[in-house]
């Protein structure tokens, strides 16, 4: 199917029509899983080449974001950041009463402006960032943090079930985005600590696997430590979540902490590490490539 076909999507009985805006590392597998669950899905991406392969998975590829949302019951946004989401939605008018499921990590401040835009458009709004990277997204095993009116969350439940293994419901819009920042602060700290420990091992002439063996099975162990260490030791930085996005998320954590009167020293350090790695040419690689920030430019 493609955008040259009729613009209306037929909807099986009881199945909502879904528009997915943003088909990158996370958005593409999310759209694929929504379609696999039997929902009619229309997709759009600013770089059209990233959306076209989804036609083979039963999605309709729209020529424009306006076409994608024209008859949607549920609009899912999975874009780069809050500014990108706000800019796109400023020019769109989905059907009144549709549910806008906002899954992009935008931070505590931006989510309020997006909720206000939803109110202007007379949309039901769900603040729904997700926990997980490429592999859980492909497996439909994300954790969805869904904050908003219960009725809107219930309407969006088929989408949540298609993309996630677990949905954590909250009533207050913004609560999900704030919890996501807390979770991301932990992920960023673990990623940065892993890269720094392996870099130190290399610099001291110590086998990094000796370190991994040392902590395995004990209170200092972590599955995430081993996952990111294997990326670094194997040298395959195919992104499950990019350095550039990690720098953005670290900035959001730092800014939220500053506004709350808390010093987030580790988030600030992670932000600096990711920015240095990006400047060294690793921006589109997996966030484990923050490892390279430990060394002088090569």
Coordinates of N, CA and C in Angstrom, one line a residue, residues 35-245:
X35 N 0.5 -2.4 13.3 CA -0.2 -3.0 12.1 C -0.3 -4.5 12.3
X36 N 0.7 -5.1 12.9 CA 0.6 -6.6 13.1 C -0.6 -7.0 14.0
X37 N -1.0 -6.0 14.9 CA -2.1 -6.3 15.8 C -3.4 -6.1 15.1
X38 N -3.4 -5.7 13.9 CA -4.7 -5.7 13.1 C -5.2 -4.3 13.0
X39 N -4.5 -3.3 13.4 CA -5.0 -1.9 13.3 C -4.5 -1.3 12.0
X40 N -5.4 -0.5 11.3 CA -5.0 0.2 10.1 C -4.0 1.3 10.5
X41 N -2.8 1.3 9.9 CA -1.8 2.3 10.3 C -1.3 3.1 9.1
X42 N -1.3 4.4 9.3 CA -0.8 5.3 8.3 C 0.5 5.9 8.9
X43 N 1.6 5.9 8.2 CA 2.8 6.4 8.7 C 3.4 7.6 7.9
X44 N 4.1 8.4 8.6 CA 4.8 9.5 7.9 C 6.1 9.8 8.6
X45 N 7.1 10.2 7.8 CA 8.4 10.6 8.4 C 9.0 11.7 7.5
X46 N 9.6 12.6 8.2 CA 10.2 13.8 7.5 C 11.1 13.3 6.4
X47 N 12.0 12.3 6.7 CA 12.8 11.6 5.6 C 12.0 10.4 5.1
X48 N 11.3 10.6 4.0 CA 10.4 9.6 3.5 C 10.9 8.2 3.3
X49 N 12.2 8.1 3.0 CA 12.9 6.8 2.8 C 12.8 6.0 4.0
X50 N 12.7 6.6 5.2 CA 12.6 5.8 6.4 C 11.2 5.2 6.6
X51 N 10.2 5.8 6.0 CA 8.9 5.3 6.1 C 8.5 4.3 5.1
X52 N 9.0 4.4 3.9 CA 8.6 3.5 2.8 C 8.7 2.0 3.0
X53 N 9.7 1.5 3.7 CA 9.7 0.1 3.9 C 8.6 -0.5 4.7
X54 N 7.9 0.4 5.4 CA 6.8 -0.1 6.3 C 5.6 -0.5 5.4
X55 N 5.6 -0.1 4.1 CA 4.5 -0.5 3.3 C 4.5 -2.0 3.2
X56 N 5.6 -2.6 3.2 CA 5.7 -4.1 3.2 C 5.1 -4.8 4.4
X57 N 4.9 -4.0 5.5 CA 4.4 -4.5 6.7 C 2.9 -4.2 6.9
X58 N 2.3 -3.7 5.8 CA 0.9 -3.4 5.9 C 0.5 -2.0 6.2
X59 N 1.5 -1.1 6.4 CA 1.2 0.3 6.7 C 1.0 1.1 5.4
X60 N 0.1 2.1 5.5 CA 0.0 3.0 4.4 C 1.0 4.2 4.6
X61 N 1.8 4.4 3.6 CA 2.8 5.5 3.7 C 2.2 6.8 3.2
X62 N 2.1 7.8 4.0 CA 1.4 9.0 3.6 C 2.5 10.0 3.1
X63 N 2.0 10.8 2.1 CA 2.9 11.8 1.5 C 3.1 13.0 2.5
X64 N 2.3 13.2 3.4 CA 2.4 14.3 4.3 C 1.9 13.9 5.7
X65 N 2.3 14.7 6.7 CA 1.8 14.4 8.0 C 0.3 14.7 8.1
X66 N -0.2 15.7 7.4 CA -1.6 16.0 7.3 C -2.4 14.9 6.8
X67 N -1.9 14.3 5.7 CA -2.6 13.1 5.2 C -2.6 11.9 6.2
X68 N -1.5 11.8 6.9 CA -1.4 10.7 7.9 C -2.4 10.8 9.0
X69 N -2.7 12.0 9.4 CA -3.7 12.1 10.6 C -5.1 12.4 10.1
X70 N -5.3 12.5 8.8 CA -6.6 13.0 8.3 C -7.8 12.3 8.9
X71 N -7.8 11.0 9.1 CA -8.9 10.3 9.6 C -8.5 9.4 10.8
X72 N -7.5 9.8 11.5 CA -7.0 8.9 12.6 C -7.8 9.0 13.8
X73 N -8.0 7.9 14.5 CA -8.6 7.8 15.8 C -7.5 8.0 16.9
X74 N -6.3 7.6 16.6 CA -5.2 7.7 17.5 C -4.0 8.2 16.7
X75 N -3.4 9.3 17.2 CA -2.2 9.8 16.6 C -1.0 9.6 17.5
X76 N 0.0 8.9 17.0 CA 1.2 8.6 17.8 C 2.4 9.4 17.3
X77 N 3.0 10.2 18.2 CA 4.2 11.0 17.8 C 5.4 10.3 18.5
X78 N 6.4 10.0 17.6 CA 7.7 9.5 18.1 C 8.8 10.2 17.2
X79 N 9.1 11.4 17.7 CA 10.0 12.3 16.9 C 11.3 12.5 17.8
X80 N 12.1 13.5 17.4 CA 13.4 13.8 18.0 C 13.3 14.4 19.3
X81 N 12.5 15.4 19.5 CA 12.5 16.2 20.7 C 11.2 17.0 20.8
X82 N 11.0 17.7 21.9 CA 9.8 18.5 22.1 C 9.6 19.6 21.0
X83 N 10.7 20.3 20.7 CA 10.5 21.3 19.7 C 10.0 20.8 18.3
X84 N 10.6 19.6 18.0 CA 10.1 19.0 16.7 C 8.7 18.6 16.7
X85 N 8.2 18.0 17.9 CA 6.8 17.6 18.0 C 6.0 18.9 18.0
X86 N 6.3 19.9 18.7 CA 5.5 21.1 18.7 C 5.4 21.8 17.4
X87 N 6.5 21.8 16.6 CA 6.5 22.4 15.3 C 5.6 21.7 14.4
X88 N 5.7 20.3 14.4 CA 4.9 19.5 13.5 C 3.4 19.7 13.9
X89 N 3.1 19.5 15.1 CA 1.7 19.6 15.5 C 1.0 21.0 15.4
X90 N 1.9 22.0 15.3 CA 1.3 23.4 15.1 C 0.7 23.5 13.8
X91 N 1.0 22.7 12.8 CA 0.4 22.8 11.5 C -0.6 21.7 11.2
X92 N -0.9 20.9 12.1 CA -1.8 19.7 11.9 C -3.2 19.9 12.6
X93 N -4.2 19.3 12.0 CA -5.5 19.4 12.6 C -6.1 18.0 12.5
X94 N -5.7 17.0 13.4 CA -6.4 15.7 13.4 C -7.8 15.9 13.7
X95 N -8.6 14.8 13.5 CA -10.0 14.9 13.8 C -10.3 15.2 15.3
X96 N -11.2 16.1 15.5 CA -11.6 16.4 16.9 C -12.0 15.2 17.7
X97 N -11.5 15.0 18.9 CA -11.8 13.9 19.7 C -10.9 12.7 19.5
X98 N -9.9 12.8 18.6 CA -8.9 11.8 18.5 C -8.0 11.8 19.7
X99 N -7.4 10.7 19.9 CA -6.4 10.6 21.0 C -5.0 10.8 20.5
X100 N -4.3 11.7 21.1 CA -2.9 12.0 20.8 C -2.0 11.3 21.8
X101 N -1.3 10.3 21.4 CA -0.4 9.5 22.2 C 1.0 10.0 22.0
X102 N 1.5 10.8 22.9 CA 2.8 11.5 22.7 C 3.9 10.6 23.4
X103 N 4.7 9.9 22.5 CA 5.7 8.9 23.1 C 7.1 9.5 23.0
X104 N 7.3 10.6 22.4 CA 8.7 11.2 22.3 C 9.1 11.6 23.7
X105 N 10.4 11.4 24.0 CA 10.9 11.9 25.3 C 11.2 13.4 25.1
X106 N 10.3 14.2 25.7 CA 10.4 15.7 25.5 C 10.7 16.4 26.8
X107 N 10.7 15.8 28.0 CA 11.0 16.5 29.2 C 9.8 17.0 29.9
X108 N 10.0 17.5 31.1 CA 9.0 17.9 32.0 C 8.3 19.2 31.6
X109 N 9.1 20.1 31.0 CA 8.6 21.4 30.6 C 7.8 21.4 29.3
X110 N 8.4 20.7 28.3 CA 7.7 20.7 27.0 C 6.4 20.0 27.0
X111 N 6.2 19.0 27.8 CA 5.0 18.3 27.8 C 3.8 19.1 28.1
X112 N 4.0 20.2 28.9 CA 2.8 21.0 29.2 C 2.4 21.8 28.0
X113 N 3.3 22.3 27.2 CA 3.0 23.0 25.9 C 2.3 22.1 24.9
X114 N 2.7 20.8 24.9 CA 2.1 19.9 24.0 C 0.6 19.6 24.4
X115 N 0.5 19.4 25.7 CA -0.9 19.2 26.2 C -1.8 20.4 25.9
X116 N -1.3 21.6 26.0 CA -2.1 22.8 25.7 C -2.4 22.8 24.2
X117 N -1.5 22.4 23.3 CA -1.8 22.3 21.9 C -2.9 21.2 21.7
X118 N -2.9 20.1 22.4 CA -3.9 19.1 22.3 C -5.3 19.7 22.6
X119 N -5.3 20.5 23.7 CA -6.6 21.1 24.1 C -7.1 22.0 23.0
X120 N -6.2 22.8 22.4 CA -6.6 23.7 21.3 C -7.2 22.9 20.2
X121 N -6.7 21.8 19.9 CA -7.1 20.9 18.8 C -8.3 20.0 19.2
X122 N -8.7 20.1 20.4 CA -9.8 19.3 21.0 C -9.5 17.8 20.8
X123 N -8.3 17.5 21.2 CA -7.8 16.1 21.2 C -7.7 15.6 22.6
X124 N -7.9 14.3 22.8 CA -7.6 13.7 24.1 C -6.1 13.4 24.1
X125 N -5.4 13.8 25.2 CA -4.0 13.7 25.2 C -3.5 12.7 26.2
X126 N -2.5 11.9 25.8 CA -1.8 11.0 26.7 C -0.3 11.2 26.6
X127 N 0.2 11.5 27.8 CA 1.7 11.7 27.9 C 2.3 10.3 28.1
X128 N 2.9 9.8 27.0 CA 3.2 8.3 27.0 C 4.6 8.0 26.5
X129 N 5.7 8.5 27.2 CA 7.0 8.1 26.8 C 7.2 6.6 27.1
X130 N 8.2 6.0 26.4 CA 8.4 4.6 26.5 C 9.8 4.3 27.0
X131 N 9.9 3.2 27.8 CA 11.2 2.7 28.2 C 11.6 1.6 27.3
X132 N 12.8 1.6 26.8 CA 13.3 0.6 26.0 C 14.0 1.2 24.7
X133 N 14.7 0.3 24.1 CA 15.5 0.8 22.9 C 15.0 -0.1 21.7
X134 N 15.9 -0.2 20.7 CA 15.5 -0.8 19.4 C 15.0 -2.3 19.6
X135 N 15.7 -3.1 20.3 CA 15.3 -4.5 20.4 C 13.9 -4.7 21.1
X136 N 13.7 -4.0 22.3 CA 12.3 -4.2 22.9 C 11.3 -3.6 22.0
X137 N 11.6 -2.5 21.2 CA 10.6 -1.9 20.3 C 10.3 -2.9 19.2
X138 N 11.3 -3.6 18.7 CA 11.0 -4.6 17.6 C 10.2 -5.8 18.2
X139 N 10.4 -6.1 19.4 CA 9.7 -7.2 20.0 C 8.4 -6.9 20.6
X140 N 8.0 -5.6 20.5 CA 6.7 -5.2 21.1 C 6.8 -5.3 22.6
X141 N 8.0 -5.1 23.2 CA 8.2 -5.3 24.6 C 8.6 -4.1 25.4
X142 N 8.2 -2.9 24.9 CA 8.5 -1.7 25.6 C 7.7 -1.6 26.9
X143 N 8.1 -0.7 27.8 CA 7.3 -0.3 28.9 C 6.7 1.1 28.6
X144 N 5.4 1.2 28.6 CA 4.7 2.4 28.3 C 4.4 3.1 29.6
X145 N 4.8 4.4 29.7 CA 4.4 5.2 30.9 C 3.3 6.1 30.4
X146 N 2.1 5.8 30.8 CA 0.9 6.5 30.2 C 0.2 7.3 31.2
X147 N 0.3 8.7 31.0 CA -0.4 9.6 32.0 C -1.4 10.4 31.2
X148 N -2.6 10.4 31.8 CA -3.7 11.2 31.2 C -5.0 10.7 31.6
X149 N -6.1 11.2 31.2 CA -7.5 10.8 31.6 C -7.6 9.3 31.3
X150 N -8.3 8.6 32.2 CA -8.5 7.2 32.1 C -9.2 6.8 30.8
X151 N -10.2 7.6 30.4 CA -10.9 7.3 29.2 C -9.9 7.3 28.0
X152 N -9.1 8.3 27.9 CA -8.1 8.4 26.8 C -7.1 7.2 26.8
X153 N -6.7 6.8 28.0 CA -5.8 5.7 28.1 C -6.4 4.4 27.7
X154 N -7.7 4.3 28.0 CA -8.4 3.0 27.6 C -8.6 3.0 26.1
X155 N -8.9 4.1 25.5 CA -9.0 4.1 24.0 C -7.6 3.8 23.4
X156 N -6.5 4.2 24.0 CA -5.2 4.0 23.4 C -4.7 2.6 23.8
X157 N -5.4 1.9 24.7 CA -4.8 0.6 25.2 C -4.5 -0.4 24.1
X158 N -5.2 -0.5 22.9 CA -4.8 -1.4 21.9 C -3.4 -1.1 21.3
X159 N -3.1 0.2 21.2 CA -1.8 0.6 20.8 C -0.7 0.3 21.8
X160 N -1.0 0.5 23.1 CA -0.1 0.2 24.2 C 0.2 -1.3 24.2
X161 N -0.8 -2.1 24.0 CA -0.7 -3.5 24.1 C 0.2 -4.0 22.9
X162 N 0.1 -3.3 21.8 CA 0.8 -3.7 20.6 C 2.3 -3.4 20.7
X163 N 2.6 -2.3 21.3 CA 4.0 -1.9 21.3 C 4.7 -2.2 22.6
X164 N 4.0 -2.6 23.7 CA 4.6 -2.8 25.0 C 4.2 -4.1 25.6
X165 N 5.1 -4.5 26.6 CA 4.8 -5.6 27.4 C 4.2 -5.2 28.7
X166 N 4.3 -3.9 29.0 CA 3.8 -3.4 30.3 C 3.4 -1.9 30.1
X167 N 2.2 -1.6 30.7 CA 1.8 -0.2 30.7 C 1.6 0.3 32.1
X168 N 2.3 1.4 32.5 CA 2.2 1.9 33.8 C 1.3 3.2 33.7
X169 N 0.1 3.1 34.3 CA -0.9 4.2 34.1 C -0.8 5.2 35.2
X170 N -0.9 6.5 34.9 CA -0.9 7.6 35.8 C -2.0 8.6 35.3
X171 N -2.6 9.3 36.3 CA -3.7 10.2 35.9 C -3.2 11.6 35.4
X172 N -2.2 12.1 36.1 CA -1.8 13.5 35.8 C -0.8 13.6 34.6
X173 N -1.2 14.4 33.6 CA -0.4 14.6 32.4 C 0.9 15.3 32.9
X174 N 2.0 14.8 32.5 CA 3.3 15.2 32.9 C 4.0 14.3 33.9
X175 N 3.2 13.5 34.6 CA 3.8 12.5 35.5 C 4.6 11.5 34.8
X176 N 4.2 11.1 33.6 CA 4.9 10.0 32.9 C 6.3 10.6 32.4
X177 N 6.2 11.8 31.9 CA 7.5 12.5 31.4 C 8.5 12.7 32.5
X178 N 8.0 13.0 33.7 CA 8.9 13.2 34.8 C 9.5 11.9 35.3
X179 N 8.7 10.8 35.3 CA 9.2 9.5 35.7 C 10.2 9.0 34.7
X180 N 9.9 9.3 33.4 CA 10.9 8.9 32.3 C 12.2 9.6 32.5
X181 N 12.3 10.8 33.0 CA 13.5 11.5 33.2 C 14.3 10.9 34.3
X182 N 13.6 10.4 35.4 CA 14.3 9.7 36.5 C 14.9 8.4 36.0
X183 N 14.1 7.7 35.2 CA 14.6 6.4 34.6 C 15.8 6.7 33.7
X184 N 15.7 7.7 32.9 CA 16.8 8.0 32.0 C 18.0 8.5 32.7
X185 N 17.9 9.1 33.9 CA 19.1 9.5 34.6 C 19.9 8.3 35.0
X186 N 19.2 7.2 35.4 CA 19.8 6.0 35.8 C 20.5 5.3 34.6
X187 N 19.7 5.2 33.5 CA 20.3 4.6 32.3 C 21.6 5.3 31.8
X188 N 21.5 6.7 31.8 CA 22.7 7.4 31.4 C 23.9 7.2 32.3
X189 N 23.6 7.2 33.6 CA 24.7 7.0 34.6 C 25.3 5.6 34.4
X190 N 24.5 4.6 34.1 CA 25.0 3.2 33.9 C 25.9 3.2 32.6
X191 N 25.3 3.8 31.6 CA 26.0 3.8 30.3 C 27.4 4.5 30.4
X192 N 27.4 5.7 31.0 CA 28.6 6.4 31.2 C 29.6 5.7 32.1
X193 N 29.1 5.1 33.1 CA 30.0 4.4 34.0 C 30.6 3.2 33.4
X194 N 29.8 2.5 32.5 CA 30.4 1.3 31.8 C 31.5 1.8 30.9
X195 N 31.2 2.8 30.1 CA 32.3 3.3 29.2 C 33.5 3.7 29.9
X196 N 33.3 4.4 31.0 CA 34.5 4.9 31.7 C 35.3 3.8 32.3
X197 N 34.6 2.8 32.9 CA 35.3 1.7 33.5 C 36.1 0.9 32.5
X198 N 35.5 0.7 31.3 CA 36.3 -0.1 30.3 C 37.4 0.7 29.7
X199 N 37.2 2.1 29.6 CA 38.3 2.9 29.1 C 39.4 2.9 30.1
X200 N 39.1 3.0 31.4 CA 40.2 2.9 32.5 C 40.9 1.6 32.4
X201 N 40.2 0.5 32.3 CA 40.8 -0.8 32.2 C 41.8 -0.8 31.0
X202 N 41.4 -0.3 29.9 CA 42.3 -0.2 28.7 C 43.6 0.6 29.0
X203 N 43.3 1.8 29.6 CA 44.4 2.7 29.9 C 45.4 2.1 30.9
X204 N 44.9 1.3 31.9 CA 45.8 0.7 32.9 C 46.3 -0.7 32.5
X205 N 46.0 -1.1 31.3 CA 46.5 -2.4 30.8 C 45.9 -3.6 31.5
X206 N 44.6 -3.4 31.9 CA 43.9 -4.4 32.6 C 42.9 -5.0 31.6
X207 N 42.7 -6.3 31.6 CA 41.7 -6.9 30.7 C 40.3 -6.5 31.1
X208 N 39.5 -5.8 30.3 CA 38.2 -5.4 30.7 C 37.3 -6.5 31.1
X209 N 37.5 -7.7 30.5 CA 36.7 -8.9 30.8 C 37.0 -9.4 32.2
X210 N 38.2 -9.1 32.7 CA 38.5 -9.5 34.1 C 37.6 -8.7 35.0
X211 N 37.4 -7.4 34.7 CA 36.5 -6.6 35.5 C 35.1 -7.1 35.4
X212 N 34.6 -7.5 34.2 CA 33.3 -8.0 34.1 C 33.1 -9.3 34.9
X213 N 34.1 -10.2 34.8 CA 34.1 -11.4 35.5 C 34.1 -11.2 37.0
X214 N 34.8 -10.1 37.5 CA 34.9 -9.8 38.9 C 33.6 -9.5 39.5
X215 N 32.8 -8.7 38.8 CA 31.5 -8.2 39.3 C 30.3 -9.2 39.0
X216 N 30.5 -10.1 38.1 CA 29.4 -11.0 37.7 C 28.8 -11.8 38.8
X217 N 27.5 -11.7 38.9 CA 26.8 -12.5 39.9 C 26.8 -11.9 41.3
X218 N 27.4 -10.7 41.5 CA 27.5 -10.1 42.8 C 26.6 -8.9 42.8
X219 N 26.6 -8.2 43.9 CA 25.8 -7.0 44.1 C 26.1 -5.8 43.2
X220 N 27.3 -5.8 42.6 CA 27.7 -4.8 41.7 C 27.4 -5.1 40.2
X221 N 26.8 -6.3 40.0 CA 26.5 -6.7 38.6 C 25.2 -6.0 38.1
X222 N 25.1 -6.0 36.8 CA 24.0 -5.4 36.1 C 23.9 -6.0 34.7
X223 N 22.8 -6.4 34.3 CA 22.6 -6.9 32.9 C 22.9 -5.8 31.9
X224 N 22.6 -4.6 32.2 CA 22.8 -3.5 31.3 C 24.3 -3.2 31.2
X225 N 25.1 -3.4 32.3 CA 26.5 -3.3 32.2 C 27.1 -4.3 31.2
X226 N 26.7 -5.5 31.2 CA 27.2 -6.5 30.2 C 26.7 -6.2 28.8
X227 N 25.5 -5.7 28.7 CA 25.0 -5.4 27.3 C 25.8 -4.3 26.7
X228 N 26.0 -3.2 27.4 CA 26.8 -2.1 26.8 C 28.3 -2.4 26.7
X229 N 28.8 -3.2 27.7 CA 30.2 -3.6 27.6 C 30.4 -4.5 26.3
X230 N 29.5 -5.3 26.0 CA 29.7 -6.2 24.8 C 29.6 -5.3 23.5
X231 N 28.8 -4.3 23.5 CA 28.8 -3.3 22.4 C 30.2 -2.7 22.2
X232 N 30.8 -2.3 23.3 CA 32.1 -1.6 23.3 C 33.2 -2.6 22.9
X233 N 33.2 -3.8 23.6 CA 34.2 -4.7 23.3 C 34.1 -5.4 21.9
X234 N 32.9 -5.5 21.4 CA 32.7 -6.0 20.1 C 32.9 -5.0 19.0
X235 N 32.8 -3.7 19.3 CA 33.0 -2.7 18.3 C 31.9 -2.5 17.4
X236 N 30.7 -3.1 17.6 CA 29.5 -2.9 16.8 C 28.6 -1.9 17.4
X237 N 28.6 -0.7 16.9 CA 27.9 0.4 17.5 C 26.6 0.7 16.7
X238 N 26.0 -0.3 16.1 CA 24.7 -0.2 15.4 C 23.8 0.4 16.5
X239 N 23.1 1.5 16.2 CA 22.4 2.2 17.3 C 21.1 1.5 17.7
X240 N 21.0 1.2 19.0 CA 19.7 0.9 19.6 C 19.1 2.2 20.2
X241 N 20.0 3.1 20.5 CA 19.7 4.5 21.0 C 20.9 5.3 20.8
X242 N 20.9 6.4 20.0 CA 22.1 7.0 19.6 C 22.7 7.9 20.6
X243 N 24.0 8.2 20.4 CA 24.7 9.2 21.2 C 24.1 10.5 21.2
X244 N 23.6 11.0 20.1 CA 23.0 12.3 20.0 C 21.7 12.4 20.8
X245 N 20.9 11.3 20.7 CA 19.7 11.3 21.5 C 20.0 11.2 23.0

